[in-house]
Amino acid sequence: MTFMFNHLGPLHGNIRKWSQRACHAYLAASNLHNKPQQHLLQLMATFPIDWSFTSQWLRKNNDNSSPCSFQNDKTTRHKIKLYAHLLPTADIQQRNYPRLYPAQPILCSECSSQVYDNSHIGYCLAHLMELNDSLRTAANYLISLITSSPNAPPSTRDVISSIERSSLFSPVTDIHHPTYLLFHQLVPEELPSVVSLHIHSWKSTMEIVKIFVQYFYT
């Protein structure tokens, strides 16, 4: 007889490791019903996620490779809150402290037109110009990473052209832009695809993407 747990799979081998995987599957499935993350799911349908790169990025939480450290815990906590839309914005504070905050929606103090929630962070209408300036700087940085690689193509013209055509580096007008995924800790397939057009070494492509994503958050 094979023992099953909640129809998720057979109980065998190391129970502790198996239960960890089962819990991860349960938590991932529960996110499908998390209202604040519905926008992420809608964007993912248009801009597929590279889960391999995303997984590597989520595990890269410090530079000393220590599995247990204050910096590791702090960075991991921040990434989880970004992905799960749990940073302490006005809506979260209202939910957690209903007696301290008014019941009506709290608007952003910068634009005074949109609710100050996790989806608004980085995409405030009052700061879109700065965001687009930063995105152009990031595009130039990615170009430099590709063209300075030992596996770089002989001409930079094609590199510049492909990055300028990429939706990742198109002007941002609202939260439907694919950079929303990057901001919330997900790496769109388009990013490694653009790099691999010019860098045919998979190892070099991985390294460039890792460096760029790290730069994107600093």
PDB file of C-alpha atoms in Angstrom:
ATOM      1  CA  MET A   1       0.000   0.000   0.000  1.00  0.00           C
ATOM      2  CA  THR A   2       1.247   3.495  -0.882  1.00  0.00           C
ATOM      3  CA  PHE A   3       0.412   6.175   1.636  1.00  0.00           C
ATOM      4  CA  MET A   4      -0.686   9.501   0.195  1.00  0.00           C
ATOM      5  CA  PHE A   5      -0.871  12.931   1.804  1.00  0.00           C
ATOM      6  CA  ASN A   6      -3.788  15.176   0.791  1.00  0.00           C
ATOM      7  CA  HIS A   7      -3.624  13.746  -2.768  1.00  0.00           C
ATOM      8  CA  LEU A   8      -0.331  15.652  -3.326  1.00  0.00           C
ATOM      9  CA  GLY A   9       1.929  12.637  -3.643  1.00  0.00           C
ATOM     10  CA  PRO A  10       3.228   9.467  -1.978  1.00  0.00           C
ATOM     11  CA  LEU A  11       4.918   9.583   1.419  1.00  0.00           C
ATOM     12  CA  HIS A  12       8.347   8.041   0.952  1.00  0.00           C
ATOM     13  CA  GLY A  13      12.031   8.787   1.526  1.00  0.00           C
ATOM     14  CA  ASN A  14      12.946  11.737   3.676  1.00  0.00           C
ATOM     15  CA  ILE A  15       9.584  12.890   5.079  1.00  0.00           C
ATOM     16  CA  ARG A  16      10.923  16.277   6.139  1.00  0.00           C
ATOM     17  CA  LYS A  17      12.181  17.119   2.648  1.00  0.00           C
ATOM     18  CA  TRP A  18       9.031  15.768   1.012  1.00  0.00           C
ATOM     19  CA  SER A  19       6.761  17.813   3.285  1.00  0.00           C
ATOM     20  CA  GLN A  20       8.782  20.924   2.474  1.00  0.00           C
ATOM     21  CA  ARG A  21       8.099  20.462  -1.244  1.00  0.00           C
ATOM     22  CA  ALA A  22       4.426  19.768  -0.564  1.00  0.00           C
ATOM     23  CA  CYS A  23       4.146  22.926   1.537  1.00  0.00           C
ATOM     24  CA  HIS A  24       5.832  24.949  -1.208  1.00  0.00           C
ATOM     25  CA  ALA A  25       3.281  23.636  -3.702  1.00  0.00           C
ATOM     26  CA  TYR A  26       0.442  24.522  -1.342  1.00  0.00           C
ATOM     27  CA  LEU A  27       1.777  28.041  -0.755  1.00  0.00           C
ATOM     28  CA  ALA A  28       2.268  28.619  -4.477  1.00  0.00           C
ATOM     29  CA  ALA A  29      -1.289  27.481  -5.178  1.00  0.00           C
ATOM     30  CA  SER A  30      -2.657  29.708  -2.414  1.00  0.00           C
ATOM     31  CA  ASN A  31      -1.117  32.736  -4.136  1.00  0.00           C
ATOM     32  CA  LEU A  32      -3.484  32.180  -7.048  1.00  0.00           C
ATOM     33  CA  HIS A  33      -6.290  33.383  -4.775  1.00  0.00           C
ATOM     34  CA  ASN A  34      -4.353  36.301  -3.293  1.00  0.00           C
ATOM     35  CA  LYS A  35      -6.185  39.393  -4.548  1.00  0.00           C
ATOM     36  CA  PRO A  36      -3.174  41.794  -4.416  1.00  0.00           C
ATOM     37  CA  GLN A  37      -1.220  39.409  -6.663  1.00  0.00           C
ATOM     38  CA  GLN A  38      -3.876  39.081  -9.349  1.00  0.00           C
ATOM     39  CA  HIS A  39      -2.179  41.805 -11.371  1.00  0.00           C
ATOM     40  CA  LEU A  40       1.064  39.791 -11.340  1.00  0.00           C
ATOM     41  CA  LEU A  41      -0.775  36.756 -12.699  1.00  0.00           C
ATOM     42  CA  GLN A  42      -2.351  38.831 -15.466  1.00  0.00           C
ATOM     43  CA  LEU A  43       1.033  40.246 -16.479  1.00  0.00           C
ATOM     44  CA  MET A  44       2.597  36.775 -16.411  1.00  0.00           C
ATOM     45  CA  ALA A  45       0.094  35.684 -19.060  1.00  0.00           C
ATOM     46  CA  THR A  46       1.489  38.374 -21.373  1.00  0.00           C
ATOM     47  CA  PHE A  47       5.118  38.302 -20.262  1.00  0.00           C
ATOM     48  CA  PRO A  48       6.105  34.715 -19.306  1.00  0.00           C
ATOM     49  CA  ILE A  49       8.488  34.254 -16.383  1.00  0.00           C
ATOM     50  CA  ASP A  50      11.862  32.516 -16.537  1.00  0.00           C
ATOM     51  CA  TRP A  51      11.541  30.492 -13.350  1.00  0.00           C
ATOM     52  CA  SER A  52      15.132  29.254 -13.463  1.00  0.00           C
ATOM     53  CA  PHE A  53      16.562  32.772 -13.324  1.00  0.00           C
ATOM     54  CA  THR A  54      13.881  33.859 -10.863  1.00  0.00           C
ATOM     55  CA  SER A  55      14.800  31.009  -8.525  1.00  0.00           C
ATOM     56  CA  GLN A  56      18.491  31.906  -8.702  1.00  0.00           C
ATOM     57  CA  TRP A  57      17.729  35.545  -7.995  1.00  0.00           C
ATOM     58  CA  LEU A  58      15.545  34.759  -4.981  1.00  0.00           C
ATOM     59  CA  ARG A  59      18.340  32.626  -3.515  1.00  0.00           C
ATOM     60  CA  LYS A  60      20.954  35.348  -4.029  1.00  0.00           C
ATOM     61  CA  ASN A  61      20.488  37.208  -0.763  1.00  0.00           C
ATOM     62  CA  ASN A  62      24.001  38.011   0.398  1.00  0.00           C
ATOM     63  CA  ASP A  63      27.572  38.014  -0.859  1.00  0.00           C
ATOM     64  CA  ASN A  64      29.234  35.874   1.804  1.00  0.00           C
ATOM     65  CA  SER A  65      27.304  32.659   1.001  1.00  0.00           C
ATOM     66  CA  SER A  66      26.315  32.286   4.646  1.00  0.00           C
ATOM     67  CA  PRO A  67      22.983  30.442   4.940  1.00  0.00           C
ATOM     68  CA  CYS A  68      22.167  32.132   8.250  1.00  0.00           C
ATOM     69  CA  SER A  69      22.840  35.822   8.757  1.00  0.00           C
ATOM     70  CA  PHE A  70      21.011  39.030   9.565  1.00  0.00           C
ATOM     71  CA  GLN A  71      21.609  40.337   6.037  1.00  0.00           C
ATOM     72  CA  ASN A  72      20.279  37.121   4.507  1.00  0.00           C
ATOM     73  CA  ASP A  73      17.122  37.258   6.638  1.00  0.00           C
ATOM     74  CA  LYS A  74      16.595  40.953   5.928  1.00  0.00           C
ATOM     75  CA  THR A  75      16.991  40.617   2.159  1.00  0.00           C
ATOM     76  CA  THR A  76      14.874  37.465   1.951  1.00  0.00           C
ATOM     77  CA  ARG A  77      12.115  39.099   3.989  1.00  0.00           C
ATOM     78  CA  HIS A  78      12.085  42.155   1.732  1.00  0.00           C
ATOM     79  CA  LYS A  79      11.933  40.023  -1.441  1.00  0.00           C
ATOM     80  CA  ILE A  80       9.040  37.982  -0.082  1.00  0.00           C
ATOM     81  CA  LYS A  81       7.128  41.125   0.871  1.00  0.00           C
ATOM     82  CA  LEU A  82       7.726  42.649  -2.561  1.00  0.00           C
ATOM     83  CA  TYR A  83       6.485  39.527  -4.336  1.00  0.00           C
ATOM     84  CA  ALA A  84       3.508  39.014  -2.012  1.00  0.00           C
ATOM     85  CA  HIS A  85       2.586  42.736  -1.999  1.00  0.00           C
ATOM     86  CA  LEU A  86       3.022  42.902   1.780  1.00  0.00           C
ATOM     87  CA  LEU A  87       5.222  45.964   2.252  1.00  0.00           C
ATOM     88  CA  PRO A  88       3.640  48.265   4.885  1.00  0.00           C
ATOM     89  CA  THR A  89       1.757  50.575   2.524  1.00  0.00           C
ATOM     90  CA  ALA A  90      -1.465  52.336   3.520  1.00  0.00           C
ATOM     91  CA  ASP A  91      -3.766  49.421   2.649  1.00  0.00           C
ATOM     92  CA  ILE A  92      -1.685  46.969   4.705  1.00  0.00           C
ATOM     93  CA  GLN A  93      -1.606  49.355   7.660  1.00  0.00           C
ATOM     94  CA  GLN A  94      -5.377  49.780   7.450  1.00  0.00           C
ATOM     95  CA  ARG A  95      -5.812  46.022   7.481  1.00  0.00           C
ATOM     96  CA  ASN A  96      -3.437  45.485  10.407  1.00  0.00           C
ATOM     97  CA  TYR A  97      -4.431  48.527  12.467  1.00  0.00           C
ATOM     98  CA  PRO A  98      -8.083  49.306  11.673  1.00  0.00           C
ATOM     99  CA  ARG A  99      -8.483  51.523  14.740  1.00  0.00           C
ATOM    100  CA  LEU A 100      -5.512  53.719  13.855  1.00  0.00           C
ATOM    101  CA  TYR A 101      -6.281  54.382  10.189  1.00  0.00           C
ATOM    102  CA  PRO A 102      -9.425  55.727   8.478  1.00  0.00           C
ATOM    103  CA  ALA A 103     -11.653  53.234   6.681  1.00  0.00           C
ATOM    104  CA  GLN A 104     -11.684  55.111   3.369  1.00  0.00           C
ATOM    105  CA  PRO A 105      -8.875  54.562   0.812  1.00  0.00           C
ATOM    106  CA  ILE A 106      -5.689  56.506   1.570  1.00  0.00           C
ATOM    107  CA  LEU A 107      -4.295  58.272  -1.486  1.00  0.00           C
ATOM    108  CA  CYS A 108      -0.626  58.665  -2.340  1.00  0.00           C
ATOM    109  CA  SER A 109       0.730  61.924  -0.902  1.00  0.00           C
ATOM    110  CA  GLU A 110       2.788  62.521  -4.080  1.00  0.00           C
ATOM    111  CA  CYS A 111       0.161  62.219  -6.831  1.00  0.00           C
ATOM    112  CA  SER A 112      -2.992  62.564  -4.665  1.00  0.00           C
ATOM    113  CA  SER A 113      -4.925  60.540  -7.240  1.00  0.00           C
ATOM    114  CA  GLN A 114      -4.199  56.839  -6.647  1.00  0.00           C
ATOM    115  CA  VAL A 115      -4.446  54.573  -3.612  1.00  0.00           C
ATOM    116  CA  TYR A 116      -1.130  54.090  -1.840  1.00  0.00           C
ATOM    117  CA  ASP A 117      -0.754  50.322  -2.013  1.00  0.00           C
ATOM    118  CA  ASN A 118       2.032  47.920  -3.026  1.00  0.00           C
ATOM    119  CA  SER A 119       1.195  48.121  -6.719  1.00  0.00           C
ATOM    120  CA  HIS A 120       1.685  51.893  -6.570  1.00  0.00           C
ATOM    121  CA  ILE A 121       5.283  51.711  -5.299  1.00  0.00           C
ATOM    122  CA  GLY A 122       7.617  52.775  -8.092  1.00  0.00           C
ATOM    123  CA  TYR A 123       4.760  53.561 -10.486  1.00  0.00           C
ATOM    124  CA  CYS A 124       3.443  56.810  -9.032  1.00  0.00           C
ATOM    125  CA  LEU A 125       2.415  59.219 -11.785  1.00  0.00           C
ATOM    126  CA  ALA A 126       4.431  61.929 -10.057  1.00  0.00           C
ATOM    127  CA  HIS A 127       7.637  59.945 -10.579  1.00  0.00           C
ATOM    128  CA  LEU A 128       7.201  58.289 -13.981  1.00  0.00           C
ATOM    129  CA  MET A 129       9.749  60.647 -15.538  1.00  0.00           C
ATOM    130  CA  GLU A 130      12.409  59.554 -13.031  1.00  0.00           C
ATOM    131  CA  LEU A 131      11.435  55.907 -13.547  1.00  0.00           C
ATOM    132  CA  ASN A 132      11.842  56.193 -17.319  1.00  0.00           C
ATOM    133  CA  ASP A 133      15.191  57.948 -16.893  1.00  0.00           C
ATOM    134  CA  SER A 134      16.352  55.098 -14.658  1.00  0.00           C
ATOM    135  CA  LEU A 135      15.077  52.550 -17.179  1.00  0.00           C
ATOM    136  CA  ARG A 136      17.089  54.174 -19.986  1.00  0.00           C
ATOM    137  CA  THR A 137      20.164  54.096 -17.751  1.00  0.00           C
ATOM    138  CA  ALA A 138      19.505  50.410 -17.048  1.00  0.00           C
ATOM    139  CA  ALA A 139      19.201  49.711 -20.793  1.00  0.00           C
ATOM    140  CA  ASN A 140      22.575  51.354 -21.404  1.00  0.00           C
ATOM    141  CA  TYR A 141      24.076  49.316 -18.578  1.00  0.00           C
ATOM    142  CA  LEU A 142      22.782  46.081 -20.102  1.00  0.00           C
ATOM    143  CA  ILE A 143      24.259  47.105 -23.456  1.00  0.00           C
ATOM    144  CA  SER A 144      27.625  47.642 -21.777  1.00  0.00           C
ATOM    145  CA  LEU A 145      27.428  44.246 -20.034  1.00  0.00           C
ATOM    146  CA  ILE A 146      26.788  42.484 -23.334  1.00  0.00           C
ATOM    147  CA  THR A 147      29.349  44.369 -25.413  1.00  0.00           C
ATOM    148  CA  SER A 148      32.089  44.031 -22.777  1.00  0.00           C
ATOM    149  CA  SER A 149      31.627  40.268 -22.449  1.00  0.00           C
ATOM    150  CA  PRO A 150      34.407  38.020 -23.828  1.00  0.00           C
ATOM    151  CA  ASN A 151      31.652  36.363 -25.893  1.00  0.00           C
ATOM    152  CA  ALA A 152      30.339  39.674 -27.240  1.00  0.00           C
ATOM    153  CA  PRO A 153      29.413  40.073 -30.923  1.00  0.00           C
ATOM    154  CA  PRO A 154      31.793  42.147 -33.091  1.00  0.00           C
ATOM    155  CA  SER A 155      29.253  44.937 -33.637  1.00  0.00           C
ATOM    156  CA  THR A 156      27.265  46.823 -30.999  1.00  0.00           C
ATOM    157  CA  ARG A 157      24.623  48.071 -33.434  1.00  0.00           C
ATOM    158  CA  ASP A 158      22.528  44.909 -33.255  1.00  0.00           C
ATOM    159  CA  VAL A 159      22.783  44.869 -29.458  1.00  0.00           C
ATOM    160  CA  ILE A 160      21.506  48.430 -29.164  1.00  0.00           C
ATOM    161  CA  SER A 161      18.739  47.776 -31.681  1.00  0.00           C
ATOM    162  CA  SER A 162      17.422  44.643 -29.944  1.00  0.00           C
ATOM    163  CA  ILE A 163      17.366  46.298 -26.522  1.00  0.00           C
ATOM    164  CA  GLU A 164      15.612  49.375 -27.880  1.00  0.00           C
ATOM    165  CA  ARG A 165      12.937  47.091 -29.392  1.00  0.00           C
ATOM    166  CA  SER A 166      12.464  45.160 -26.164  1.00  0.00           C
ATOM    167  CA  SER A 167       9.224  45.826 -24.303  1.00  0.00           C
ATOM    168  CA  LEU A 168      11.222  45.722 -21.061  1.00  0.00           C
ATOM    169  CA  PHE A 169      12.859  49.025 -21.956  1.00  0.00           C
ATOM    170  CA  SER A 170       9.890  50.731 -23.584  1.00  0.00           C
ATOM    171  CA  PRO A 171       8.542  53.878 -21.870  1.00  0.00           C
ATOM    172  CA  VAL A 172       6.571  53.197 -18.697  1.00  0.00           C
ATOM    173  CA  THR A 173       3.106  54.734 -18.501  1.00  0.00           C
ATOM    174  CA  ASP A 174       1.383  52.519 -15.909  1.00  0.00           C
ATOM    175  CA  ILE A 175       1.657  49.287 -13.902  1.00  0.00           C
ATOM    176  CA  HIS A 176       0.987  47.132 -16.985  1.00  0.00           C
ATOM    177  CA  HIS A 177       4.642  47.489 -17.992  1.00  0.00           C
ATOM    178  CA  PRO A 178       6.795  44.298 -17.710  1.00  0.00           C
ATOM    179  CA  THR A 179       9.206  46.039 -15.315  1.00  0.00           C
ATOM    180  CA  TYR A 180       6.425  45.568 -12.742  1.00  0.00           C
ATOM    181  CA  LEU A 181       7.363  41.873 -12.737  1.00  0.00           C
ATOM    182  CA  LEU A 182      11.048  42.648 -12.213  1.00  0.00           C
ATOM    183  CA  PHE A 183      10.221  45.031  -9.410  1.00  0.00           C
ATOM    184  CA  HIS A 184       8.237  42.285  -7.680  1.00  0.00           C
ATOM    185  CA  GLN A 185      11.114  39.766  -7.895  1.00  0.00           C
ATOM    186  CA  LEU A 186      10.144  37.905 -11.091  1.00  0.00           C
ATOM    187  CA  VAL A 187      12.494  37.680 -14.086  1.00  0.00           C
ATOM    188  CA  PRO A 188      10.622  37.801 -17.427  1.00  0.00           C
ATOM    189  CA  GLU A 189      11.790  35.374 -20.124  1.00  0.00           C
ATOM    190  CA  GLU A 190      12.397  38.363 -22.367  1.00  0.00           C
ATOM    191  CA  LEU A 191      15.455  39.467 -20.372  1.00  0.00           C
ATOM    192  CA  PRO A 192      17.624  36.331 -20.823  1.00  0.00           C
ATOM    193  CA  SER A 193      16.245  35.996 -24.367  1.00  0.00           C
ATOM    194  CA  VAL A 194      17.556  39.445 -25.327  1.00  0.00           C
ATOM    195  CA  VAL A 195      20.961  38.637 -23.846  1.00  0.00           C
ATOM    196  CA  SER A 196      21.180  35.193 -25.469  1.00  0.00           C
ATOM    197  CA  LEU A 197      20.568  36.742 -28.894  1.00  0.00           C
ATOM    198  CA  HIS A 198      24.114  38.083 -28.704  1.00  0.00           C
ATOM    199  CA  ILE A 199      25.828  35.917 -26.074  1.00  0.00           C
ATOM    200  CA  HIS A 200      25.735  32.280 -27.135  1.00  0.00           C
ATOM    201  CA  SER A 201      27.354  30.959 -23.974  1.00  0.00           C
ATOM    202  CA  TRP A 202      24.638  29.962 -21.517  1.00  0.00           C
ATOM    203  CA  LYS A 203      26.980  30.462 -18.564  1.00  0.00           C
ATOM    204  CA  SER A 204      27.857  33.992 -19.696  1.00  0.00           C
ATOM    205  CA  THR A 205      24.184  34.777 -20.311  1.00  0.00           C
ATOM    206  CA  MET A 206      23.319  33.671 -16.775  1.00  0.00           C
ATOM    207  CA  GLU A 207      26.090  35.829 -15.325  1.00  0.00           C
ATOM    208  CA  ILE A 208      25.022  38.926 -17.268  1.00  0.00           C
ATOM    209  CA  VAL A 209      21.379  38.497 -16.244  1.00  0.00           C
ATOM    210  CA  LYS A 210      22.354  38.051 -12.575  1.00  0.00           C
ATOM    211  CA  ILE A 211      24.517  41.179 -12.629  1.00  0.00           C
ATOM    212  CA  PHE A 212      21.820  43.190 -14.383  1.00  0.00           C
ATOM    213  CA  VAL A 213      19.018  42.132 -12.027  1.00  0.00           C
ATOM    214  CA  GLN A 214      21.219  43.004  -9.051  1.00  0.00           C
ATOM    215  CA  TYR A 215      21.875  46.408 -10.633  1.00  0.00           C
ATOM    216  CA  PHE A 216      18.156  46.904 -11.257  1.00  0.00           C
ATOM    217  CA  TYR A 217      17.456  46.750  -7.522  1.00  0.00           C
ATOM    218  CA  THR A 218      20.312  49.020  -6.412  1.00  0.00           C
TER     219      THR A 218
END
